[in-house]
Amino acid sequence: MKKIINAVDQVENQMIEGMVKAFPQYVKKLDCGNVVVRAEKKTGKVALISGGGSGHEPAHGGFVGKGMLDAAVAGAVFTSPTPDQIYEGIKAVDDGKGVLMVVKNYTGDVLNFEMAAEMAADMDGIEVKEVVVNDDVAVQDSLYTTGRRGVAGTVFVHKIAGALAEKGASLDEVQAVAQKVIDNVRTMGMAIKPCTGEPGFELADDEMEIGIGIHGEPGVEKKPLETADEIVDTLLEKILADIDYSGSEVAVMINGCGSTPLMELFIVNNRVADVLAEKGIKVYKTMVGEYMTSLEMEGFSITLLRLDDQMKELLDEEADTPALTVAK
């Protein structure tokens, strides 16, 4: 395995330092580990913090900025950040209005974020609340989680809750809209090549894995490789069976896993749009690209978010971050 790095034990730190040097107008790094916060702290608002293991770039540091996150904490590759790191991030962004933690449903992330919240409450009197994202419809329980995994739908939580926080809403209001997104968002992914390192599954040249996780976890089925349209139909069937999307407007995210060309992602979206139109589901907004990756895994996920008027308005609110910009 060949990698363009300097030293294994410096990968995460040098990545964050390089990101800050590329985007100083958006982010700065704290001195307490791989924690990035908004370059200019926005005062008078609820602060949002998220994070997880490295290897999912641009998540999560790429979404720090106006209208999204106030802080992101990066652990080692595919490893939860420590409670101390998260605690420092919470302290750095709190402005007296409280902090909302957006946590993906992986056991280490949930435990460490909750421990950090207790530290912030007990030692600093900071009000901290959380939401746990569990949008993956493929697997109920896995090596990393009890219940469903949190995957690319997390980005919609960042966007919509971040927009409401930017408007000056209360902590309870921001938590409520974040939970509403979680209740209405579903994701499923696939891969034709596992991620770098010690993959959780192996594939022959003519095979694919359906229902993969973002840490290279195996999915629910290994089967012969199909056409893009057939793969989309398989994933959408499971997503559409989980929530009643009929007559709804939706936001769509076609998320690349790290090594999938945009050409192929657009081919995927072509079929997704056609299937939804056939079913009378109106697409309000589509995002195609890499938002939550898995190192060099070759594959994609489909995320559907069932929208109401509030979520549509917040999805359209301005965002200015390294990885996502929405202009007003």
CSV table of C-alpha atoms in Angstrom, one decimal:
chain,number,residue,atom,x,y,z
A,1,MET,CA,0.0,0.0,0.0
A,2,LYS,CA,1.4,3.4,-1.1
A,3,LYS,CA,0.4,6.6,0.6
A,4,ILE,CA,1.5,10.2,0.1
A,5,ILE,CA,2.4,11.0,3.7
A,6,ASN,CA,5.4,11.9,5.8
A,7,ALA,CA,4.8,9.8,9.0
A,8,VAL,CA,2.0,7.6,10.1
A,9,ASP,CA,1.7,9.3,13.4
A,10,GLN,CA,1.5,12.8,11.9
A,11,VAL,CA,-1.2,12.1,9.3
A,12,GLU,CA,-4.2,13.7,11.1
A,13,ASN,CA,-2.2,16.6,12.5
A,14,GLN,CA,-0.6,17.6,9.2
A,15,MET,CA,-3.9,17.2,7.4
A,16,ILE,CA,-5.6,19.6,9.8
A,17,GLU,CA,-2.6,22.1,9.6
A,18,GLY,CA,-2.7,21.9,5.8
A,19,MET,CA,-6.5,22.5,5.8
A,20,VAL,CA,-6.1,25.6,8.0
A,21,LYS,CA,-3.4,27.0,5.8
A,22,ALA,CA,-5.6,26.5,2.8
A,23,PHE,CA,-8.7,28.0,4.4
A,24,PRO,CA,-7.6,30.6,7.0
A,25,GLN,CA,-10.7,32.7,6.2
A,26,TYR,CA,-12.9,29.8,7.5
A,27,VAL,CA,-11.1,27.8,10.2
A,28,LYS,CA,-8.4,27.9,12.8
A,29,LYS,CA,-6.9,25.0,14.8
A,30,LEU,CA,-6.9,24.9,18.6
A,31,ASP,CA,-3.8,24.0,20.5
A,32,CYS,CA,-5.4,21.0,22.1
A,33,GLY,CA,-5.4,18.4,19.3
A,34,ASN,CA,-7.1,18.2,16.0
A,35,VAL,CA,-9.9,20.6,16.7
A,36,VAL,CA,-10.9,23.3,14.2
A,37,VAL,CA,-13.3,26.2,14.9
A,38,ARG,CA,-14.6,29.1,12.9
A,39,ALA,CA,-11.8,31.5,12.2
A,40,GLU,CA,-14.0,34.3,13.6
A,41,LYS,CA,-16.2,33.2,16.4
A,42,LYS,CA,-19.9,34.0,15.8
A,43,THR,CA,-21.3,35.3,19.0
A,44,GLY,CA,-24.9,35.4,20.3
A,45,LYS,CA,-25.9,32.0,18.9
A,46,VAL,CA,-26.1,28.4,19.7
A,47,ALA,CA,-22.9,26.6,18.7
A,48,LEU,CA,-22.8,23.4,16.7
A,49,ILE,CA,-20.0,20.8,17.1
A,50,SER,CA,-19.5,17.6,15.3
A,51,GLY,CA,-16.7,15.2,14.4
A,52,GLY,CA,-15.5,11.7,14.3
A,53,GLY,CA,-12.6,9.7,12.9
A,54,SER,CA,-10.5,11.1,10.2
A,55,GLY,CA,-10.7,9.5,6.7
A,56,HIS,CA,-14.1,11.0,5.9
A,57,GLU,CA,-12.9,14.3,4.4
A,58,PRO,CA,-14.3,16.8,3.8
A,59,ALA,CA,-16.4,15.7,6.8
A,60,HIS,CA,-16.2,17.2,9.3
A,61,GLY,CA,-13.9,20.1,9.3
A,62,GLY,CA,-14.9,21.0,5.8
A,63,PHE,CA,-18.3,22.0,7.1
A,64,VAL,CA,-17.1,24.5,9.7
A,65,GLY,CA,-18.1,28.0,8.8
A,66,LYS,CA,-21.1,30.3,8.4
A,67,GLY,CA,-24.4,28.6,8.5
A,68,MET,CA,-23.1,25.2,9.5
A,69,LEU,CA,-20.7,24.0,12.2
A,70,ASP,CA,-18.8,26.1,14.7
A,71,ALA,CA,-16.3,23.3,15.5
A,72,ALA,CA,-15.2,19.9,14.3
A,73,VAL,CA,-13.1,17.4,16.1
A,74,ALA,CA,-11.0,14.8,14.2
A,75,GLY,CA,-9.9,11.6,15.8
A,76,ALA,CA,-7.3,9.2,14.3
A,77,VAL,CA,-8.4,7.5,11.1
A,78,PHE,CA,-11.8,5.8,11.6
A,79,THR,CA,-11.4,6.4,15.4
A,80,SER,CA,-13.5,8.5,17.7
A,81,PRO,CA,-11.9,11.7,19.0
A,82,THR,CA,-11.1,11.7,22.7
A,83,PRO,CA,-13.5,13.3,25.3
A,84,ASP,CA,-10.7,15.9,26.1
A,85,GLN,CA,-10.5,17.0,22.5
A,86,ILE,CA,-14.3,17.3,22.2
A,87,TYR,CA,-14.5,19.2,25.6
A,88,GLU,CA,-11.9,21.7,24.4
A,89,GLY,CA,-14.0,22.3,21.3
A,90,ILE,CA,-17.2,22.8,23.3
A,91,LYS,CA,-15.5,25.4,25.5
A,92,ALA,CA,-14.0,27.2,22.5
A,93,VAL,CA,-17.3,27.7,20.8
A,94,ASP,CA,-19.8,28.3,23.6
A,95,ASP,CA,-21.1,31.8,23.9
A,96,GLY,CA,-23.6,31.3,26.7
A,97,LYS,CA,-26.4,30.1,24.4
A,98,GLY,CA,-25.5,26.4,24.7
A,99,VAL,CA,-23.9,23.9,22.4
A,100,LEU,CA,-25.5,21.2,20.2
A,101,MET,CA,-23.5,18.1,19.5
A,102,VAL,CA,-24.2,16.3,16.2
A,103,VAL,CA,-23.0,12.8,16.7
A,104,LYS,CA,-23.0,9.9,14.2
A,105,ASN,CA,-24.3,6.6,15.8
A,106,TYR,CA,-21.1,4.8,16.4
A,107,THR,CA,-20.5,3.5,19.9
A,108,GLY,CA,-17.1,5.3,20.5
A,109,ASP,CA,-18.4,8.6,19.1
A,110,VAL,CA,-21.6,8.5,21.3
A,111,LEU,CA,-19.7,7.6,24.5
A,112,ASN,CA,-16.9,10.2,24.0
A,113,PHE,CA,-19.1,13.1,23.0
A,114,GLU,CA,-21.5,12.4,25.9
A,115,MET,CA,-18.5,12.2,28.3
A,116,ALA,CA,-17.3,15.6,27.0
A,117,ALA,CA,-20.7,17.1,27.4
A,118,GLU,CA,-20.7,16.0,31.1
A,119,MET,CA,-17.3,17.5,31.6
A,120,ALA,CA,-18.5,20.8,30.1
A,121,ALA,CA,-21.6,20.9,32.2
A,122,ASP,CA,-19.9,19.9,35.4
A,123,MET,CA,-16.8,22.0,35.2
A,124,ASP,CA,-17.9,25.0,33.2
A,125,GLY,CA,-21.7,25.1,33.5
A,126,ILE,CA,-22.1,24.9,29.7
A,127,GLU,CA,-25.5,23.6,28.6
A,128,VAL,CA,-24.9,20.9,26.0
A,129,LYS,CA,-27.5,18.9,24.1
A,130,GLU,CA,-27.0,16.2,21.4
A,131,VAL,CA,-28.7,14.5,18.5
A,132,VAL,CA,-27.5,11.1,17.2
A,133,VAL,CA,-27.7,10.6,13.5
A,134,ASN,CA,-28.7,7.1,12.4
A,135,ASP,CA,-29.8,7.4,8.7
A,136,ASP,CA,-28.3,4.2,7.3
A,137,VAL,CA,-31.1,1.8,6.3
A,138,ALA,CA,-28.8,-1.1,5.4
A,139,VAL,CA,-27.7,-2.5,8.8
A,140,GLN,CA,-29.5,-2.5,12.1
A,141,ASP,CA,-26.5,-3.3,14.2
A,142,SER,CA,-22.8,-3.5,13.2
A,143,LEU,CA,-19.3,-4.0,14.6
A,144,TYR,CA,-19.3,-0.3,15.5
A,145,THR,CA,-22.8,0.5,16.6
A,146,THR,CA,-26.0,-0.5,18.3
A,147,GLY,CA,-28.8,0.4,16.0
A,148,ARG,CA,-28.4,2.1,12.6
A,149,ARG,CA,-25.2,3.7,11.6
A,150,GLY,CA,-24.9,7.5,11.0
A,151,VAL,CA,-23.6,8.2,7.5
A,152,ALA,CA,-23.9,10.9,4.8
A,153,GLY,CA,-27.3,12.2,6.0
A,154,THR,CA,-25.3,13.9,8.8
A,155,VAL,CA,-24.4,16.6,6.3
A,156,PHE,CA,-28.1,17.6,6.0
A,157,VAL,CA,-28.2,17.9,9.8
A,158,HIS,CA,-25.2,20.2,9.8
A,159,LYS,CA,-26.8,22.4,7.1
A,160,ILE,CA,-30.3,22.7,8.4
A,161,ALA,CA,-29.5,22.9,12.1
A,162,GLY,CA,-26.6,25.2,11.4
A,163,ALA,CA,-28.8,27.6,9.4
A,164,LEU,CA,-31.4,27.8,12.3
A,165,ALA,CA,-28.6,28.4,14.8
A,166,GLU,CA,-27.2,31.2,12.6
A,167,LYS,CA,-30.6,32.9,12.8
A,168,GLY,CA,-30.4,33.1,16.6
A,169,ALA,CA,-32.8,30.3,17.6
A,170,SER,CA,-32.7,28.7,21.0
A,171,LEU,CA,-30.8,25.5,21.9
A,172,ASP,CA,-34.1,23.6,22.2
A,173,GLU,CA,-35.2,24.9,18.8
A,174,VAL,CA,-32.0,23.9,17.1
A,175,GLN,CA,-32.0,20.5,18.7
A,176,ALA,CA,-35.6,20.0,17.5
A,177,VAL,CA,-34.9,20.8,13.9
A,178,ALA,CA,-31.8,18.6,13.9
A,179,GLN,CA,-33.9,15.8,15.2
A,180,LYS,CA,-36.6,16.5,12.6
A,181,VAL,CA,-33.9,16.1,9.9
A,182,ILE,CA,-32.8,12.8,11.4
A,183,ASP,CA,-36.3,11.5,11.6
A,184,ASN,CA,-36.8,12.2,7.8
A,185,VAL,CA,-33.5,11.3,6.3
A,186,ARG,CA,-32.4,7.9,5.0
A,187,THR,CA,-29.2,6.6,3.3
A,188,MET,CA,-27.9,3.5,1.7
A,189,GLY,CA,-24.5,2.8,0.0
A,190,MET,CA,-22.6,0.3,-2.0
A,191,ALA,CA,-19.0,-0.3,-3.1
A,192,ILE,CA,-17.1,-2.0,-5.9
A,193,LYS,CA,-13.8,-1.6,-4.1
A,194,PRO,CA,-13.1,-1.5,-0.3
A,195,CYS,CA,-11.3,1.3,1.5
A,196,THR,CA,-7.5,1.5,2.1
A,197,GLY,CA,-6.0,-0.4,5.0
A,198,GLU,CA,-7.5,-3.6,6.4
A,199,PRO,CA,-10.8,-3.8,4.5
A,200,GLY,CA,-13.9,-5.3,6.2
A,201,PHE,CA,-14.7,-7.1,3.0
A,202,GLU,CA,-13.0,-8.4,-0.2
A,203,LEU,CA,-14.4,-8.3,-3.7
A,204,ALA,CA,-13.6,-10.0,-6.9
A,205,ASP,CA,-13.4,-7.9,-10.1
A,206,ASP,CA,-17.0,-8.8,-10.9
A,207,GLU,CA,-18.5,-8.3,-7.4
A,208,MET,CA,-20.0,-5.5,-5.4
A,209,GLU,CA,-21.0,-5.0,-1.8
A,210,ILE,CA,-24.4,-3.6,-1.0
A,211,GLY,CA,-25.0,-1.7,2.3
A,212,ILE,CA,-21.5,-0.7,3.2
A,213,GLY,CA,-20.6,1.5,6.1
A,214,ILE,CA,-18.3,4.6,6.0
A,215,HIS,CA,-15.5,2.8,7.9
A,216,GLY,CA,-15.2,0.0,5.4
A,217,GLU,CA,-17.7,-2.2,7.2
A,218,PRO,CA,-19.2,-5.0,5.2
A,219,GLY,CA,-22.8,-4.5,4.0
A,220,VAL,CA,-25.8,-6.8,3.8
A,221,GLU,CA,-25.0,-8.6,0.6
A,222,LYS,CA,-22.2,-9.4,-1.8
A,223,LYS,CA,-23.4,-10.0,-5.3
A,224,PRO,CA,-22.3,-9.9,-9.0
A,225,LEU,CA,-21.7,-6.4,-10.3
A,226,GLU,CA,-24.8,-4.8,-11.9
A,227,THR,CA,-25.4,-1.8,-14.1
A,228,ALA,CA,-25.6,1.6,-12.4
A,229,ASP,CA,-29.4,1.7,-12.9
A,230,GLU,CA,-29.9,-1.7,-11.4
A,231,ILE,CA,-27.7,-0.7,-8.4
A,232,VAL,CA,-29.7,2.5,-7.9
A,233,ASP,CA,-33.0,0.5,-8.0
A,234,THR,CA,-31.7,-1.8,-5.3
A,235,LEU,CA,-30.7,1.0,-3.0
A,236,LEU,CA,-33.8,3.1,-3.6
A,237,GLU,CA,-36.1,0.2,-3.0
A,238,LYS,CA,-34.8,-0.1,0.6
A,239,ILE,CA,-34.8,3.6,1.3
A,240,LEU,CA,-38.3,4.2,-0.1
A,241,ALA,CA,-39.6,1.3,1.9
A,242,ASP,CA,-38.4,2.8,5.2
A,243,ILE,CA,-40.2,6.1,5.0
A,244,ASP,CA,-43.4,7.1,3.1
A,245,TYR,CA,-42.0,9.6,0.6
A,246,SER,CA,-45.1,9.6,-1.6
A,247,GLY,CA,-46.2,13.1,-2.5
A,248,SER,CA,-43.3,14.6,-0.8
A,249,GLU,CA,-40.5,17.0,-1.8
A,250,VAL,CA,-37.1,15.7,-1.1
A,251,ALA,CA,-33.4,16.7,-1.0
A,252,VAL,CA,-31.2,14.2,-2.7
A,253,MET,CA,-27.5,13.6,-2.0
A,254,ILE,CA,-25.4,11.4,-4.2
A,255,ASN,CA,-22.2,11.0,-2.1
A,256,GLY,CA,-19.0,9.5,-3.4
A,257,CYS,CA,-16.9,7.3,-1.1
A,258,GLY,CA,-13.5,8.7,-2.1
A,259,SER,CA,-12.6,7.2,-5.4
A,260,THR,CA,-15.7,7.3,-7.5
A,261,PRO,CA,-15.5,9.7,-10.5
A,262,LEU,CA,-18.1,12.4,-10.8
A,263,MET,CA,-19.0,10.9,-14.2
A,264,GLU,CA,-20.3,7.8,-12.4
A,265,LEU,CA,-22.1,9.8,-9.7
A,266,PHE,CA,-24.0,11.8,-12.3
A,267,ILE,CA,-25.0,8.6,-14.0
A,268,VAL,CA,-26.3,7.4,-10.6
A,269,ASN,CA,-28.2,10.7,-10.2
A,270,ASN,CA,-29.7,10.4,-13.6
A,271,ARG,CA,-31.5,7.2,-12.6
A,272,VAL,CA,-32.3,8.4,-9.1
A,273,ALA,CA,-34.1,11.5,-10.6
A,274,ASP,CA,-36.0,9.3,-13.1
A,275,VAL,CA,-37.2,6.8,-10.5
A,276,LEU,CA,-38.3,9.6,-8.1
A,277,ALA,CA,-40.2,11.3,-10.9
A,278,GLU,CA,-41.9,8.1,-11.8
A,279,LYS,CA,-43.1,7.7,-8.2
A,280,GLY,CA,-44.4,11.3,-7.9
A,281,ILE,CA,-41.6,12.4,-5.5
A,282,LYS,CA,-40.5,15.9,-6.3
A,283,VAL,CA,-36.8,16.7,-6.1
A,284,TYR,CA,-36.4,20.1,-4.4
A,285,LYS,CA,-32.6,20.1,-4.3
A,286,THR,CA,-29.8,17.7,-5.4
A,287,MET,CA,-26.2,17.5,-4.2
A,288,VAL,CA,-23.7,15.4,-6.1
A,289,GLY,CA,-20.1,15.0,-4.9
A,290,GLU,CA,-17.9,13.9,-2.1
A,291,TYR,CA,-19.3,14.9,1.3
A,292,MET,CA,-18.5,12.0,3.6
A,293,THR,CA,-15.9,9.7,2.2
A,294,SER,CA,-14.2,6.5,3.3
A,295,LEU,CA,-10.6,7.0,2.2
A,296,GLU,CA,-10.3,5.5,-1.2
A,297,MET,CA,-13.4,3.3,-1.2
A,298,GLU,CA,-14.9,3.1,-4.7
A,299,GLY,CA,-18.7,3.4,-4.4
A,300,PHE,CA,-21.4,5.8,-3.5
A,301,SER,CA,-24.4,6.3,-1.3
A,302,ILE,CA,-27.9,7.7,-1.9
A,303,THR,CA,-29.5,10.0,0.7
A,304,LEU,CA,-33.1,11.2,0.6
A,305,LEU,CA,-34.4,13.8,3.0
A,306,ARG,CA,-38.2,14.3,3.2
A,307,LEU,CA,-38.7,18.1,3.4
A,308,ASP,CA,-41.3,20.4,4.9
A,309,ASP,CA,-41.4,24.2,4.5
A,310,GLN,CA,-39.1,24.9,7.4
A,311,MET,CA,-36.4,22.5,6.2
A,312,LYS,CA,-36.6,23.8,2.6
A,313,GLU,CA,-36.1,27.4,3.9
A,314,LEU,CA,-33.2,26.4,6.0
A,315,LEU,CA,-31.6,24.3,3.3
A,316,ASP,CA,-31.6,27.4,1.1
A,317,GLU,CA,-30.1,29.7,3.8
A,318,GLU,CA,-26.6,31.0,3.2
A,319,ALA,CA,-23.7,28.7,4.0
A,320,ASP,CA,-20.0,29.5,3.6
A,321,THR,CA,-17.6,26.7,4.4
A,322,PRO,CA,-14.6,25.1,2.8
A,323,ALA,CA,-16.6,22.1,1.5
A,324,LEU,CA,-20.1,23.6,0.9
A,325,THR,CA,-21.2,27.0,-0.2
A,326,VAL,CA,-24.8,28.1,-0.6
A,327,ALA,CA,-25.3,31.6,-1.9
A,328,LYS,CA,-28.4,33.7,-1.0
